[in-house]
CSV table of C-alpha atoms in Angstrom, one decimal:
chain,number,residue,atom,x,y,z
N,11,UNK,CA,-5.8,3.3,-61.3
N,12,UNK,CA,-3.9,3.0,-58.0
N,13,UNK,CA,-3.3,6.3,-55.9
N,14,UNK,CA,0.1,7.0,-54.4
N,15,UNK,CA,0.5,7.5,-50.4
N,16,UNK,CA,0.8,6.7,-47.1
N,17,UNK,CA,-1.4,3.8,-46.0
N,18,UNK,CA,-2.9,4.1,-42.4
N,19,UNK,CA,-1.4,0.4,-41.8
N,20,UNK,CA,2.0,1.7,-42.9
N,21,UNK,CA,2.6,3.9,-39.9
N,22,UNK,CA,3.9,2.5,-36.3
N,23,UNK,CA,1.8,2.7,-34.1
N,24,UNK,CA,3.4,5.3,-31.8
N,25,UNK,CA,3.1,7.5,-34.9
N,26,UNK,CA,-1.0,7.0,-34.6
N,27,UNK,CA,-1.2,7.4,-31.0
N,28,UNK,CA,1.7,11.1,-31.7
N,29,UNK,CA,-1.1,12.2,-34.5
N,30,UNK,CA,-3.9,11.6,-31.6
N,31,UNK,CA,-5.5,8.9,-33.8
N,32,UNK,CA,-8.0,6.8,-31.8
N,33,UNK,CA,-7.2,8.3,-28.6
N,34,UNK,CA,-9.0,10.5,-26.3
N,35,UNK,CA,-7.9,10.9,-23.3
N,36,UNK,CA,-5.6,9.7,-20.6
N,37,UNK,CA,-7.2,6.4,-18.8
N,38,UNK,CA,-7.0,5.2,-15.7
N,39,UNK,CA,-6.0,1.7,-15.0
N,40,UNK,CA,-6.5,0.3,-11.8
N,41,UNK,CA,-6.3,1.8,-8.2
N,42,UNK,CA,-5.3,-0.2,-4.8
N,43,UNK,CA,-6.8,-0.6,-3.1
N,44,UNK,CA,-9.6,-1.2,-5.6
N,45,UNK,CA,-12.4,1.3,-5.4
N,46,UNK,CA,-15.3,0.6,-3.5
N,47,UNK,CA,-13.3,-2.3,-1.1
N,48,UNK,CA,-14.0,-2.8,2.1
N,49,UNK,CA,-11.3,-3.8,5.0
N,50,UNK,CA,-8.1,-1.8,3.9
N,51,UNK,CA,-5.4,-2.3,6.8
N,52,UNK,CA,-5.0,1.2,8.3
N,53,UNK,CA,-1.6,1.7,7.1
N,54,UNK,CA,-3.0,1.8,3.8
N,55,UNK,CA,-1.1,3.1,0.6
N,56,UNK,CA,-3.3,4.5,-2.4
N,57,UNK,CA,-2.0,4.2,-5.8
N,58,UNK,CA,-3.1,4.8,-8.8
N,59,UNK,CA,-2.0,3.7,-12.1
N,60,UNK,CA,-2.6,5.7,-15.6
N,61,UNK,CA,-2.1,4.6,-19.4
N,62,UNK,CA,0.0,6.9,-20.4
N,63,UNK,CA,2.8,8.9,-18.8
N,64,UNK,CA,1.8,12.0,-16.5
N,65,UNK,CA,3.6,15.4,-17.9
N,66,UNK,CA,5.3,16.5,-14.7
N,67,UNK,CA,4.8,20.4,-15.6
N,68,UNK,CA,0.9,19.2,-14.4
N,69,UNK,CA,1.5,17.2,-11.6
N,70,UNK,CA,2.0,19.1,-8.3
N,71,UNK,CA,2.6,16.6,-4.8
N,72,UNK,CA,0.3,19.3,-3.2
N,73,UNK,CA,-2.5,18.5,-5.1
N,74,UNK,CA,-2.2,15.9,-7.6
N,75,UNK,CA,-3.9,13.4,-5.1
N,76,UNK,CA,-6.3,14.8,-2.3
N,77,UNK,CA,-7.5,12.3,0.3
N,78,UNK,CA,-10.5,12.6,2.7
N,79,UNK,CA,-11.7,10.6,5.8
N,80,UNK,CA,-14.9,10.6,7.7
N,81,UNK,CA,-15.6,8.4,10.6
N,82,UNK,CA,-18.8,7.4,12.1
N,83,UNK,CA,-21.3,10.1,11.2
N,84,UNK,CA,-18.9,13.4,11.1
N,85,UNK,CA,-18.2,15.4,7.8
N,86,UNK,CA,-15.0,14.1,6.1
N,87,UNK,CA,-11.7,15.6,6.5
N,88,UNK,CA,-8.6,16.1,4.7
N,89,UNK,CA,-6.0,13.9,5.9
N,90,UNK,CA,-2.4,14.3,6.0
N,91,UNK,CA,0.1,12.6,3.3
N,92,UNK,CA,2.8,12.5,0.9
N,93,UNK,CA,2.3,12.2,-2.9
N,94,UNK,CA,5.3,10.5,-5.0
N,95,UNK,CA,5.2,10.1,-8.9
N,96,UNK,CA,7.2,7.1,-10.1
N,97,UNK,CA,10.5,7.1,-12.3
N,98,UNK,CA,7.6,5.8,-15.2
N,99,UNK,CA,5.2,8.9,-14.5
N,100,UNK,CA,2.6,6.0,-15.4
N,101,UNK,CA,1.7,6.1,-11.0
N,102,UNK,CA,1.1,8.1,-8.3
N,103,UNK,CA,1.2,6.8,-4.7
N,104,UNK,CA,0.1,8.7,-1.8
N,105,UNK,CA,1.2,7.4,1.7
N,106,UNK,CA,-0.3,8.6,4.9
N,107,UNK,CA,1.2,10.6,7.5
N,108,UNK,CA,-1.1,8.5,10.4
N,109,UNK,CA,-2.7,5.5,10.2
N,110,UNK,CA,-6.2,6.0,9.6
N,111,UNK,CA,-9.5,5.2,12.0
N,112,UNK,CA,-11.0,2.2,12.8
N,113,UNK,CA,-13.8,1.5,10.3
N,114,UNK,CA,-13.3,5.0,8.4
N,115,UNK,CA,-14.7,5.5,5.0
N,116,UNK,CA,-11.6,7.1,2.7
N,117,UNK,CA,-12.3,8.9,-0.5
N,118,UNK,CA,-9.4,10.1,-2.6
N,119,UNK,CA,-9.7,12.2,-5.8
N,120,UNK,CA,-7.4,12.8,-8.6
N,121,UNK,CA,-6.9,16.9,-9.9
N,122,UNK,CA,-8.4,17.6,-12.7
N,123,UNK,CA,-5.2,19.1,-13.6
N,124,UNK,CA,-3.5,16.1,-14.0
N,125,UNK,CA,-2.4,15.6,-17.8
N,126,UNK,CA,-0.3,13.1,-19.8
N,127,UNK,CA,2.3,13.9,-22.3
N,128,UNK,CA,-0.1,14.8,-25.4
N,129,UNK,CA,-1.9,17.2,-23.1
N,130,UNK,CA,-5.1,14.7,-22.4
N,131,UNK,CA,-6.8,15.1,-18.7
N,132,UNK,CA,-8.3,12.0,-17.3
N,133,UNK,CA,-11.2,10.7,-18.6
N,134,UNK,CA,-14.3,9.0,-16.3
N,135,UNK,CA,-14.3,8.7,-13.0
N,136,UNK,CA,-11.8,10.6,-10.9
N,137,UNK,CA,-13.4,10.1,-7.3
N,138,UNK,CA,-13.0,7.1,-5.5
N,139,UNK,CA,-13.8,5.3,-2.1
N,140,UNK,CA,-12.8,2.5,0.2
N,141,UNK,CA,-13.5,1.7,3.6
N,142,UNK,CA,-10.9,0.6,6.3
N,143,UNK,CA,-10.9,-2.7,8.7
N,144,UNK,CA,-12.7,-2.7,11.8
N,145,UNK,CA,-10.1,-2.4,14.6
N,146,UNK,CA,-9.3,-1.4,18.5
N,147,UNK,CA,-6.7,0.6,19.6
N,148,UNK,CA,-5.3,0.0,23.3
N,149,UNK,CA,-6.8,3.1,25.0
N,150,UNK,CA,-10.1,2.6,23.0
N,151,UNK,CA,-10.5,-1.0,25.1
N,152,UNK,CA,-12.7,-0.4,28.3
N,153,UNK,CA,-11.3,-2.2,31.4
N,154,UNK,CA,-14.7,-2.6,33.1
N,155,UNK,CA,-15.5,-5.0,30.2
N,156,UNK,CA,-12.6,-7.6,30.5
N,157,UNK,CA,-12.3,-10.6,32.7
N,158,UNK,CA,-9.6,-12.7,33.0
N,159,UNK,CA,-9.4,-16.4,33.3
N,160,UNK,CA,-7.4,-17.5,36.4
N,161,UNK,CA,-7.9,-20.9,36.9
N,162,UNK,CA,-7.6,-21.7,40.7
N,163,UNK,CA,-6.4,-17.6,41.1
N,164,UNK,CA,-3.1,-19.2,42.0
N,165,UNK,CA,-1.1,-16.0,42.6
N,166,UNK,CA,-3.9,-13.5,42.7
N,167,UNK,CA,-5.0,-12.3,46.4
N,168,UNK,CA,-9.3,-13.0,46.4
N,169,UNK,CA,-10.9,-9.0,46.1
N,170,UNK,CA,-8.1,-8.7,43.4
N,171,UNK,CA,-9.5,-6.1,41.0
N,172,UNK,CA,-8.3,-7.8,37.9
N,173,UNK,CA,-10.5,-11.0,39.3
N,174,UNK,CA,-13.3,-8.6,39.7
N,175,UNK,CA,-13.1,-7.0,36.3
N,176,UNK,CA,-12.6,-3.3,37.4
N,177,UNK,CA,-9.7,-1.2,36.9
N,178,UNK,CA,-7.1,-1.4,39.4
Protein backbone atom coordinates (compact mmCIF):
# COMPACT_ATOMS: atom_id res chain seq x y z
CA UNK A 1 0.00 0.00 0.00
CA UNK A 2 1.56 3.40 -0.73
CA UNK A 3 0.55 6.42 1.52
CA UNK A 4 -0.32 9.77 -0.06
CA UNK A 5 1.81 13.12 0.93
CA UNK A 6 4.30 15.36 0.96
CA UNK A 7 7.84 13.80 0.87
CA UNK A 8 10.51 15.76 3.01
CA UNK A 9 12.67 15.66 -0.36
CA UNK A 10 9.84 17.37 -2.19
CA UNK A 11 10.06 20.68 -0.48
CA UNK A 12 12.79 23.53 -1.38
CA UNK A 13 14.88 23.95 0.72
CA UNK A 14 14.05 27.57 1.85
CA UNK A 15 10.70 25.90 2.78
CA UNK A 16 12.85 23.53 5.48
CA UNK A 17 15.01 26.14 6.71
CA UNK A 18 11.00 28.75 6.94
CA UNK A 19 9.58 25.39 8.96
CA UNK A 20 12.96 25.65 11.22
CA UNK A 21 13.93 22.21 10.10
CA UNK A 22 17.60 21.41 10.97
CA UNK A 23 18.36 24.69 12.11
CA UNK A 24 19.12 26.13 15.41
CA UNK A 25 20.34 29.07 15.64
CA UNK A 26 21.98 31.96 13.82
CA UNK A 27 25.90 31.21 13.17
CA UNK A 28 28.59 33.16 12.99
CA UNK A 29 30.93 32.93 10.09
CA UNK A 30 34.11 34.47 10.28
CA UNK A 31 35.40 37.78 12.07
CA UNK A 32 38.45 40.12 10.82
CA UNK A 33 40.40 40.31 12.00
CA UNK A 34 40.34 36.60 12.94
CA UNK A 35 39.96 36.00 16.67
CA UNK A 36 42.83 35.46 18.72
CA UNK A 37 45.40 37.35 15.89
CA UNK A 38 48.09 39.12 16.88
CA UNK A 39 49.55 42.41 14.93
CA UNK A 40 46.24 44.22 13.83
CA UNK A 41 47.35 47.70 12.20
CA UNK A 42 45.89 50.32 14.66
CA UNK A 43 43.41 51.58 12.33
CA UNK A 44 41.78 48.42 12.54
CA UNK A 45 38.12 47.72 11.31
CA UNK A 46 36.19 44.72 13.04
CA UNK A 47 33.66 42.91 11.15
CA UNK A 48 31.78 40.28 11.67
CA UNK A 49 29.96 38.11 9.33
CA UNK A 50 26.62 35.96 10.20
CA UNK A 51 24.66 33.09 8.21
CA UNK A 52 21.72 34.39 8.08
CA UNK A 53 20.33 37.89 7.79
CA UNK A 54 20.13 40.18 11.13
CA UNK A 55 16.37 41.37 11.78
CA UNK A 56 16.93 45.10 12.04
CA UNK A 57 14.02 45.58 14.82
CA UNK A 58 17.16 43.68 17.02
CA UNK A 59 20.01 45.38 15.94
CA UNK A 60 20.74 48.78 17.73
CA UNK A 61 24.33 50.74 16.39
CA UNK A 62 24.56 51.52 20.25
CA UNK A 63 24.97 48.26 21.20
CA UNK A 64 24.97 45.69 18.64
CA UNK A 65 28.83 45.61 18.81
CA UNK A 66 30.73 46.75 22.11
CA UNK A 67 34.53 47.03 21.88
CA UNK A 68 37.04 47.11 24.85
CA UNK A 69 40.82 47.89 25.04
CA UNK A 70 43.31 47.47 27.81
CA UNK A 71 46.90 48.38 27.53
CA UNK A 72 49.75 47.22 29.48
CA UNK A 73 48.40 46.10 32.81
CA UNK A 74 45.26 48.55 33.24
CA UNK A 75 41.53 47.36 33.35
CA UNK A 76 40.01 47.51 29.82
CA UNK A 77 38.02 50.24 28.58
CA UNK A 78 35.27 50.88 26.27
CA UNK A 79 36.44 52.48 23.23
CA UNK A 80 34.80 54.87 21.00
CA UNK A 81 33.19 53.70 17.45
CA UNK A 82 30.65 53.56 14.94
CA UNK A 83 28.61 50.42 14.13
CA UNK A 84 27.12 49.95 10.40
CA UNK A 85 24.93 46.95 9.31
CA UNK A 86 25.32 46.21 5.59
CA UNK A 87 22.63 46.49 2.68
CA UNK A 88 22.74 42.29 3.17
CA UNK A 89 22.07 42.46 7.10
CA UNK A 90 24.48 39.26 6.88
CA UNK A 91 27.57 41.98 8.56
CA UNK A 92 28.27 44.24 10.99
CA UNK A 93 31.37 46.47 10.86
CA UNK A 94 32.48 48.66 13.58
CA UNK A 95 35.08 51.32 12.87
CA UNK A 96 36.98 53.24 15.42
CA UNK A 97 36.74 56.73 16.36
CA UNK A 98 40.92 56.75 17.26
CA UNK A 99 43.38 54.59 16.34
CA UNK A 100 44.09 52.23 19.00
CA UNK A 101 47.45 51.81 21.42
CA UNK A 102 50.52 50.42 20.63
CA UNK A 103 50.46 46.69 21.48
CA UNK A 104 46.78 46.91 23.11
CA UNK A 105 44.84 43.77 23.62
CA UNK A 106 41.04 44.44 21.94
CA UNK A 107 38.05 42.40 22.84
CA UNK A 108 34.79 42.95 21.11
CA UNK A 109 31.48 41.26 21.90
CA UNK A 110 28.43 40.76 20.05
CA UNK A 111 24.69 41.64 22.10
CA UNK A 112 22.99 38.94 23.00
CA UNK A 113 20.21 40.70 21.53
CA UNK A 114 21.22 40.36 18.17
CA UNK A 115 18.61 38.01 16.17
CA UNK A 116 18.20 36.89 12.54
CA UNK A 117 14.97 36.83 10.64
CA UNK A 118 13.35 33.58 12.17
CA UNK A 119 13.95 35.00 15.59
CA UNK A 120 17.35 32.76 16.40
CA UNK A 121 20.15 34.56 18.74
CA UNK A 122 23.72 33.65 18.05
CA UNK A 123 24.80 30.50 18.93
CA UNK A 124 28.68 29.76 20.58
CA UNK A 125 30.96 32.02 21.16
CA UNK A 126 30.12 35.73 21.09
CA UNK A 127 33.38 37.22 22.82
CA UNK A 128 36.33 37.64 20.94
CA UNK A 129 39.98 39.07 21.11
CA UNK A 130 42.93 40.30 19.05
CA UNK A 131 45.96 42.06 19.86
CA UNK A 132 47.37 45.17 17.92
CA UNK A 133 50.99 45.74 16.30
CA UNK A 134 53.72 46.98 18.34
CA UNK A 135 54.37 50.63 17.35
CA UNK A 136 55.86 54.25 18.43
CA UNK A 137 54.27 57.32 18.16
CA UNK A 138 56.41 60.60 17.63
CA UNK A 139 56.10 62.02 21.17
CA UNK A 140 56.46 58.49 22.66
CA UNK A 141 60.36 58.43 21.08
CA UNK A 142 62.85 59.76 23.83
CA UNK A 143 65.49 62.22 22.37
CA UNK A 144 68.24 61.28 24.92
CA UNK A 145 68.21 57.87 23.13
CA UNK A 146 68.95 58.84 19.47
CA UNK A 147 72.19 59.49 17.73
CA UNK A 148 72.70 60.55 14.52
CA UNK A 149 75.20 59.60 12.01
CA UNK A 150 77.13 62.58 10.65
CA UNK A 151 79.89 61.42 8.77
CA UNK A 152 82.72 64.13 8.97
CA UNK A 153 79.85 66.57 10.97
CA UNK A 154 80.11 68.55 7.77
CA UNK A 155 77.62 71.30 8.59
CA UNK A 156 77.17 70.64 12.34
CA UNK A 157 79.23 73.13 14.75
CA UNK A 158 81.34 70.35 17.34
CA UNK A 159 79.24 70.69 21.02
CA UNK A 160 76.16 70.42 18.65
CA UNK A 161 73.50 68.82 20.78
CA UNK A 162 72.16 66.65 18.11
CA UNK A 163 76.07 65.22 17.84
CA UNK A 164 75.87 64.73 21.50
CA UNK A 165 72.54 62.92 21.60
CA UNK A 166 70.54 65.41 23.98
CA UNK A 167 67.74 67.45 23.16
CA UNK A 168 68.43 70.77 21.82
Amino acid sequence: MIKRGIRMTDLPIANLYDAGLGKAALELLATTPVAGSAGAPATTTIAVDFSEPLDPAFFDPASALGVRVATGTGEPVAWPGTVELAATRTRITWTAGERFPSAAAVQFTLSPALRDEQGYAVSGETTFLFTVERFFLPDEVQPERLRLYAPGREGVPPGHAALLGTAG
